[in-house]
Each structure stands twice: as structure tokens, then as C-alpha cells.
Backbone as CSV, one residue per row, in Angstrom:
resi,resn,N_x,N_y,N_z,CA_x,CA_y,CA_z,C_x,C_y,C_z
1,LEU,116.493,105.348,81.584,117.213,105.311,80.328,116.293,104.822,79.224
2,SER,116.490,105.355,78.050,115.749,104.851,76.903,116.353,103.523,76.483
3,PHE,115.626,102.775,75.664,116.164,101.504,75.179,117.419,101.731,74.346
4,ASP,117.456,102.821,73.598,118.650,103.134,72.814,119.843,103.439,73.728
5,ALA,119.598,104.209,74.794,120.683,104.581,75.711,121.284,103.360,76.411
6,LEU,120.479,102.323,76.603,120.984,101.106,77.246,122.109,100.465,76.446
7,LYS,122.116,100.689,75.145,123.110,100.051,74.270,124.291,100.969,73.946
8,GLU,124.247,102.193,74.433,125.321,103.157,74.162,126.589,102.783,74.936
9,PRO,127.765,103.119,74.374,129.038,102.794,75.045,129.132,103.323,76.473
10,ALA,128.595,104.504,76.754,128.681,105.064,78.110,127.963,104.166,79.112
11,HIS,126.790,103.664,78.744,126.072,102.780,79.655,126.734,101.405,79.692
12,ARG,127.186,100.905,78.549,127.851,99.597,78.493,129.127,99.580,79.342
13,ALA,129.742,100.736,79.530,130.930,100.795,80.389,130.540,100.518,81.844
14,ARG,129.320,100.850,82.213,128.826,100.587,83.573,128.124,99.241,83.675
15,GLN,127.460,98.833,82.610,126.659,97.610,82.607,126.959,96.865,81.307
16,PRO,127.869,95.898,81.331,128.339,95.266,80.094,127.258,94.565,79.276
17,PHE,126.115,94.263,79.895,125.045,93.572,79.190,123.990,94.530,78.646
18,GLY,124.185,95.834,78.872,123.244,96.818,78.355,121.875,96.733,78.994
19,GLN,121.846,96.440,80.287,120.585,96.304,81.008,120.522,97.332,82.136
20,ILE,119.447,97.296,82.890,119.333,98.054,84.121,119.085,97.043,85.228
21,PRO,119.422,97.340,86.450,119.904,98.611,86.971,121.424,98.691,86.990
22,THR,121.868,99.916,87.230,123.256,100.164,87.605,123.210,101.027,88.853
23,TYR,124.304,101.014,89.582,124.407,101.763,90.832,125.776,102.414,90.854
24,GLU,125.793,103.694,91.143,127.063,104.403,91.237,127.157,105.079,92.594
25,GLU,128.304,104.881,93.237,128.588,105.486,94.536,130.047,105.911,94.495
26,GLY,130.277,107.184,94.241,131.645,107.645,94.054,132.227,106.967,92.824
27,GLU,133.360,106.318,93.002,133.988,105.617,91.878,133.486,104.179,91.717
28,LEU,132.705,103.703,92.660,132.172,102.345,92.591,130.971,102.306,91.646
29,VAL,131.010,101.402,90.701,129.883,101.165,89.806,129.532,99.688,89.901
30,LEU,128.274,99.409,90.220,127.796,98.034,90.311,126.646,97.828,89.337
31,PHE,126.485,96.589,88.888,125.313,96.202,88.124,124.803,94.893,88.704
32,GLU,123.615,94.522,88.337,122.886,93.354,88.834,122.202,93.686,90.160
33,SER,120.910,93.475,90.175,120.072,93.819,91.331,120.588,93.226,92.634
34,GLY,120.912,91.941,92.609,121.364,91.285,93.832,122.630,91.890,94.393
35,ALA,123.590,92.186,93.525,124.848,92.791,93.972,124.596,94.176,94.556
36,ILE,123.723,94.925,93.917,123.412,96.279,94.387,122.720,96.219,95.747
37,VAL,121.710,95.379,95.873,120.980,95.273,97.142,121.903,94.765,98.242
38,LEU,122.747,93.788,97.947,123.678,93.282,98.966,124.632,94.385,99.413
39,HIS,125.159,95.149,98.477,126.069,96.249,98.817,125.371,97.258,99.739
40,ILE,124.177,97.647,99.386,123.429,98.618,100.207,123.086,98.001,101.568
41,ALA,122.635,96.739,101.561,122.234,96.076,102.809,123.400,95.950,103.784
42,GLU,124.596,95.747,103.263,125.767,95.629,104.137,126.111,96.946,104.813
43,ARG,125.616,98.038,104.293,125.967,99.351,104.815,124.846,100.049,105.585
44,HIS,123.663,99.451,105.582,122.521,100.071,106.253,121.886,99.085,107.228
45,PRO,121.926,99.407,108.507,121.353,98.509,109.520,119.886,98.202,109.224
46,GLY,119.515,96.980,109.545,118.121,96.572,109.400,117.846,95.768,108.143
47,LEU,118.755,95.771,107.189,118.512,95.005,105.973,119.147,93.618,106.003
48,LEU,120.143,93.444,106.846,120.739,92.128,107.071,120.841,91.904,108.575
49,PRO,120.489,90.715,109.033,120.596,90.429,110.468,122.038,90.539,110.956
50,ASP,122.189,90.742,112.251,123.511,90.884,112.854,124.221,89.553,113.047
51,THR,123.477,88.490,113.360,124.134,87.216,113.635,124.545,86.539,112.323
52,PRO,125.700,85.883,112.312,126.222,85.304,111.062,125.272,84.324,110.370
53,HIS,124.638,83.426,111.119,123.759,82.437,110.494,122.511,83.088,109.918
54,ALA,121.905,84.001,110.654,120.714,84.692,110.150,121.076,85.545,108.932
55,ARG,122.227,86.169,108.986,122.705,86.970,107.848,122.879,86.090,106.606
56,ALA,123.500,84.933,106.782,123.704,84.009,105.661,122.373,83.528,105.096
57,ARG,121.399,83.277,105.975,120.073,82.851,105.497,119.392,83.970,104.719
58,ALA,119.507,85.207,105.174,118.916,86.340,104.444,119.531,86.456,103.051
59,ILE,120.834,86.263,102.974,121.513,86.312,101.672,121.047,85.148,100.801
60,SER,120.806,83.984,101.405,120.275,82.848,100.644,118.918,83.184,100.035
61,TRP,118.078,83.885,100.811,116.771,84.287,100.286,116.913,85.303,99.148
62,MET,117.940,86.138,99.217,118.189,87.066,98.103,118.471,86.273,96.828
63,PHE,119.352,85.276,96.942,119.682,84.446,95.783,118.462,83.658,95.311
64,ALA,117.683,83.139,96.250,116.488,82.371,95.876,115.506,83.231,95.085
65,ALA,115.327,84.469,95.516,114.410,85.359,94.797,114.859,85.537,93.350
66,LEU,116.155,85.787,93.158,116.665,86.113,91.827,116.967,84.891,90.964
67,ASN,117.294,83.765,91.586,117.712,82.599,90.802,116.695,81.470,90.762
68,THR,115.773,81.424,91.703,114.798,80.341,91.739,113.405,80.822,91.354
69,LEU,112.985,81.961,91.889,111.639,82.463,91.604,111.583,83.337,90.351
70,GLU,112.537,84.221,90.199,112.435,85.186,89.098,112.522,84.564,87.700
71,PRO,113.387,83.580,87.430,113.483,83.082,86.056,112.156,82.607,85.447
72,PRO,111.376,81.733,86.103,110.120,81.342,85.456,109.104,82.491,85.385
73,ILE,109.137,83.399,86.355,108.225,84.545,86.317,108.591,85.456,85.151
74,PHE,109.868,85.698,84.973,110.326,86.520,83.852,110.034,85.820,82.525
75,GLU,110.214,84.512,82.499,109.917,83.745,81.288,108.440,83.889,80.914
76,ARG,107.570,83.894,81.911,106.136,84.095,81.660,105.896,85.470,81.056
77,ASP,106.523,86.491,81.641,106.371,87.847,81.106,106.817,87.915,79.654
78,GLN,107.960,87.324,79.369,108.488,87.351,78.007,107.564,86.614,77.042
79,ALA,107.071,85.460,77.452,106.158,84.702,76.597,104.889,85.510,76.326
80,THR,104.372,86.156,77.368,103.154,86.940,77.226,103.350,88.104,76.256
81,ILE,104.509,88.702,76.297,104.787,89.852,75.435,105.185,89.421,74.022
82,LEU,106.098,88.461,73.929,106.712,88.144,72.642,106.071,86.985,71.880
83,GLU,105.329,86.121,72.577,104.841,84.912,71.917,103.322,84.796,71.889
84,ARG,102.628,85.811,72.317,101.175,85.754,72.436,100.492,85.310,71.139
85,GLY,100.990,85.709,70.002,100.354,85.371,68.730,100.776,84.038,68.146
86,ARG,101.656,83.327,68.789,102.167,82.056,68.269,101.187,80.911,68.578
87,ILE,101.194,79.911,67.720,100.242,78.813,67.920,100.541,78.010,69.183
88,TRP,101.755,78.022,69.618,102.132,77.263,70.806,101.978,78.067,72.100
89,TYR,101.553,79.314,71.999,101.527,80.216,73.159,100.783,79.619,74.359
90,ARG,99.587,79.130,74.168,98.795,78.637,75.308,99.478,77.446,75.992
91,ASP,100.038,76.531,75.207,100.755,75.391,75.799,101.984,75.866,76.561
92,ARG,102.717,76.784,75.985,103.919,77.323,76.644,103.549,78.031,77.933
93,LEU,102.505,78.855,77.870,102.074,79.581,79.062,101.653,78.605,80.158
94,ARG,100.936,77.573,79.785,100.506,76.565,80.772,101.724,75.894,81.423
95,THR,102.735,75.575,80.621,103.951,74.935,81.136,104.699,75.867,82.083
96,VAL,104.881,77.113,81.682,105.607,78.077,82.507,104.835,78.351,83.794
97,GLU,103.530,78.517,83.692,102.733,78.786,84.890,102.728,77.593,85.836
98,SER,102.841,76.390,85.313,102.948,75.210,86.168,104.241,75.269,86.982
99,ARG,105.349,75.654,86.342,106.621,75.793,87.067,106.530,76.893,88.118
100,ILE,105.862,78.000,87.781,105.692,79.097,88.737,104.869,78.615,89.925
101,ARG,103.778,77.927,89.661,102.933,77.424,90.752,103.719,76.474,91.665
102,GLU,104.558,75.651,91.082,105.368,74.739,91.897,106.244,75.538,92.857
103,ARG,106.928,76.552,92.356,107.794,77.393,93.198,106.973,78.178,94.214
104,LEU,105.840,78.737,93.784,105.007,79.501,94.711,104.480,78.601,95.822
105,GLY,104.109,77.379,95.482,103.634,76.438,96.500,104.714,76.135,97.527
106,GLU,105.933,75.936,97.044,107.053,75.679,97.954,107.310,76.880,98.851
107,LEU,107.287,78.065,98.255,107.521,79.281,99.031,106.384,79.513,100.028
108,ALA,105.149,79.292,99.598,104.001,79.483,100.487,104.075,78.541,101.686
109,ARG,104.472,77.299,101.430,104.619,76.347,102.550,105.716,76.804,103.503
110,ARG,106.808,77.267,102.968,107.932,77.720,103.814,107.546,78.947,104.633
111,LEU,106.862,79.892,104.001,106.457,81.116,104.705,105.415,80.803,105.765
112,GLY,104.478,79.937,105.445,103.419,79.588,106.397,102.673,80.828,106.855
113,THR,102.589,81.009,108.169,101.869,82.155,108.727,102.814,83.277,109.162
114,ALA,104.097,83.119,108.869,105.077,84.139,109.278,104.895,85.414,108.456
115,ASP,105.324,86.518,109.014,105.286,87.784,108.283,106.397,87.870,107.252
116,TRP,107.584,87.351,107.616,108.764,87.468,106.751,109.428,86.106,106.618
117,LEU,110.330,85.977,105.702,110.914,84.675,105.364,111.735,84.042,106.480
118,ASP,112.426,84.862,107.271,113.308,84.289,108.288,113.419,85.251,109.462
119,GLY,112.388,85.331,110.251,112.410,86.268,111.382,111.959,87.642,110.935
120,GLY,112.814,88.656,111.194,112.473,90.022,110.823,112.701,90.296,109.346
121,PHE,112.135,91.380,108.884,112.296,91.812,107.493,113.782,91.947,107.176
122,SER,114.171,91.500,105.966,115.568,91.592,105.547,115.644,91.885,104.051
123,ALA,116.860,92.022,103.567,117.083,92.220,102.136,116.561,91.027,101.338
124,GLY,116.510,89.849,101.935,115.910,88.696,101.268,114.446,88.928,100.981
125,ASP,113.732,89.502,101.955,112.322,89.835,101.744,112.171,90.944,100.708
126,LEU,113.049,91.917,100.770,112.987,93.027,99.821,113.037,92.494,98.383
127,LEU,113.992,91.618,98.091,114.095,91.077,96.733,112.958,90.115,96.414
128,MET,112.551,89.303,97.379,111.468,88.353,97.111,110.175,89.085,96.801
129,VAL,109.853,90.103,97.580,108.640,90.882,97.316,108.725,91.539,95.938
130,THR,109.882,92.070,95.612,110.069,92.712,94.309,109.823,91.725,93.174
131,VAL,110.340,90.524,93.295,110.144,89.504,92.261,108.676,89.079,92.200
132,LEU,108.069,88.821,93.341,106.677,88.372,93.349,105.724,89.432,92.811
133,ARG,106.090,90.695,92.947,105.247,91.776,92.408,105.083,91.661,90.892
134,MET,106.020,91.003,90.242,105.932,90.825,88.795,104.695,89.998,88.412
135,LEU,104.116,89.309,89.367,102.936,88.488,89.110,101.625,89.257,89.244
136,HIS,101.681,90.513,89.683,100.444,91.299,89.787,99.716,91.282,88.457
137,GLY,98.435,91.024,88.518,97.611,91.003,87.317,97.538,89.636,86.640
138,SER,98.364,88.688,87.077,98.364,87.354,86.453,97.334,86.429,87.095
139,GLY,96.942,86.723,88.329,96.058,85.847,89.083,96.796,84.749,89.832
140,LEU,98.067,84.550,89.515,98.830,83.461,90.141,99.100,83.723,91.615
141,LEU,99.474,84.913,91.949,99.810,85.230,93.333,98.596,85.054,94.249
142,GLU,97.435,85.397,93.742,96.211,85.303,94.540,95.847,83.857,94.877
143,GLU,96.407,82.894,94.172,96.165,81.485,94.482,96.839,81.080,95.795
144,TYR,97.722,81.925,96.286,98.478,81.662,97.513,98.261,82.858,98.450
145,PRO,97.166,82.819,99.218,96.812,83.982,100.042,97.925,84.460,100.961
146,ASN,98.705,83.543,101.528,99.773,83.999,102.426,100.858,84.741,101.647
147,LEU,101.105,84.370,100.393,102.087,85.100,99.585,101.542,86.450,99.145
148,ALA,100.258,86.491,98.805,99.647,87.776,98.441,99.710,88.737,99.630
149,ALA,99.446,88.223,100.823,99.517,89.062,102.027,100.964,89.480,102.306
150,TYR,101.904,88.584,102.062,103.336,88.875,102.236,103.761,90.028,101.318
151,VAL,103.361,89.953,100.057,103.697,91.029,99.115,103.039,92.336,99.560
152,ALA,101.791,92.261,99.986,101.098,93.474,100.457,101.825,94.084,101.658
153,ARG,102.311,93.241,102.580,103.076,93.761,103.727,104.340,94.464,103.249
154,GLY,105.026,93.867,102.303,106.239,94.486,101.765,105.953,95.813,101.086
155,GLU,104.876,95.854,100.320,104.512,97.091,99.623,104.051,98.181,100.580
156,ALA,103.548,97.793,101.743,103.049,98.760,102.721,104.160,99.367,103.576
157,ARG,105.357,98.854,103.475,106.468,99.408,104.253,106.743,100.840,103.783
158,PRO,106.929,101.769,104.702,107.173,103.166,104.309,108.348,103.333,103.351
159,ALA,109.423,102.577,103.548,110.574,102.692,102.649,110.203,102.250,101.235
160,PHE,109.380,101.212,101.117,108.936,100.767,99.797,108.102,101.867,99.147
161,GLU,107.180,102.419,99.907,106.314,103.464,99.358,107.135,104.659,98.866
162,ARG,108.154,105.060,99.633,109.017,106.171,99.205,109.798,105.818,97.948
163,ALA,110.357,104.619,97.927,111.152,104.197,96.765,110.272,104.082,95.524
164,PHE,109.081,103.531,95.678,108.184,103.378,94.537,107.741,104.739,94.017
165,ALA,107.439,105.666,94.918,107.054,107.021,94.500,108.200,107.702,93.756
166,ALA,109.428,107.533,94.243,110.588,108.122,93.566,110.791,107.497,92.190
167,GLN,110.588,106.182,92.094,110.737,105.504,90.800,109.689,106.012,89.810
168,LEU,108.453,106.146,90.258,107.405,106.670,89.379,107.708,108.099,88.939
169,ALA,108.200,108.921,89.859,108.539,110.300,89.522,109.646,110.332,88.479
170,THR,110.640,109.474,88.648,111.730,109.410,87.676,111.203,108.978,86.315
171,PHE,110.340,107.977,86.308,109.752,107.481,85.064,108.977,108.588,84.352
172,ARG,108.301,109.413,85.138,107.508,110.510,84.561,108.349,111.731,84.229
173,GLY,109.640,111.693,84.600,110.507,112.828,84.325,110.392,113.941,85.349
174,GLU,109.846,113.616,86.534,109.697,114.599,87.603,110.954,114.583,88.475
175,PRO,111.316,115.715,89.037,112.482,115.707,89.937,112.162,114.948,91.220
176,THR,113.175,114.263,91.740,113.056,113.597,93.034,114.156,114.150,93.913
177,ALA,114.083,113.879,95.192,115.059,114.416,96.136,116.482,114.081,95.692
178,GLY,117.254,115.093,95.397,118.650,114.902,95.054,118.901,114.482,93.616
179,HIS,117.860,114.438,92.769,118.047,113.985,91.409,117.368,114.939,90.428
180,ALA,118.007,115.158,89.313,117.395,115.967,88.264,116.324,115.149,87.560
181,PRO,115.391,115.806,86.879,114.381,115.055,86.152,115.021,114.172,85.076
182,ALA,114.410,113.053,84.846,114.896,112.133,83.807,114.561,112.683,82.440
183,THR,115.395,112.369,81.476,115.103,112.733,80.105,114.184,111.676,79.522
184,PRO,113.026,112.072,79.023,112.102,111.075,78.486,112.731,110.325,77.323
185,PRO,112.390,109.050,77.161,112.960,108.253,76.070,112.490,108.753,74.718
């Protein structure tokens, strides 16, 4: 969607905040990444563990990705884009990056040498990898080799590669399986 289309009444009817993503399945319309991923994970084996406690922990990791890790990372992105020319930019960036490092350190300690956050790959890992990818190019992720390797493992999953290729094709306006080409903004 173009930035203008995000604010149009048709999109606002699906997403009241005028943001992306939205998800439509028949008459069901969902917004917010976590809600969408949880809905899909509940319907596709392998994204949520079968046992109740492991399932609850995977859902906790989904919330942690979106509510604990993503806010300071997104704040850094916004500062970099919107405040770069301000006199306080360097101090603000240092403060935000300090908060990010604190969270990354906690996550790196928790992950340790494991491949995934809690046993096998889950929707919690899917969202965490997605959030951590926002740090590519910042140098922050590389300060935590086990997290950099974790993100690389997530990106190397065949399903990730297919989804990323489809997203790029959509962005470029190319047709993808089952979808018409996107209208360029």
C-alpha cells in the first residue's frame, strides 16, 4: 500500500490506526503483527508447541519480541530517520542504543548456545528474528554473536526465504503465487 492508501477509509476499516499489516481470511480481518502470527500459528502445526506450558512460553516470546525488544529498536529507527539533523541526535541515539544493548544482552544470555528460544522453532522465534532483523546495518546485533547466528538461522529457514522472496516481489509489483501484482505507490 502507498502511504496515502494507508489513510484511506477502505484501509482504515480494516486497520483503525492506518498502519500495516492487515490480514484477511474470508470475513475475518485482523491487524497487528502479533495477532496475525498467533492466528496463523494456531492453525498450522509446527509454529506452536503441542504441550500447554511450551505453547504458553512460545506465546510469551511472541509478546517479548513485540513489546520488549521492538520498541527501543523502532525508536532507534525513528530517531535515525527523523532526528538525525537535530543537535541532540547523538545523545539520544546513545541513550536508545544503551537500552537496546541492555535488552540484547539479556536475550543473548537467555539464548546461550541454543538454536531457538525454547526448544524447537516456534512463532516466538519467528517474531523475535523479525524484530532483530531491524538491527541489520546498525552494528548492534554483531556485538552479540549468538544473536547474530540466531537471526541467520531464522533467515535461512526455507519458509522465511519463500516469504521474503514473495514480499520483495510484491514490493516490486511482481506477481506472486495467488496474488496479482501490487500497484506501485
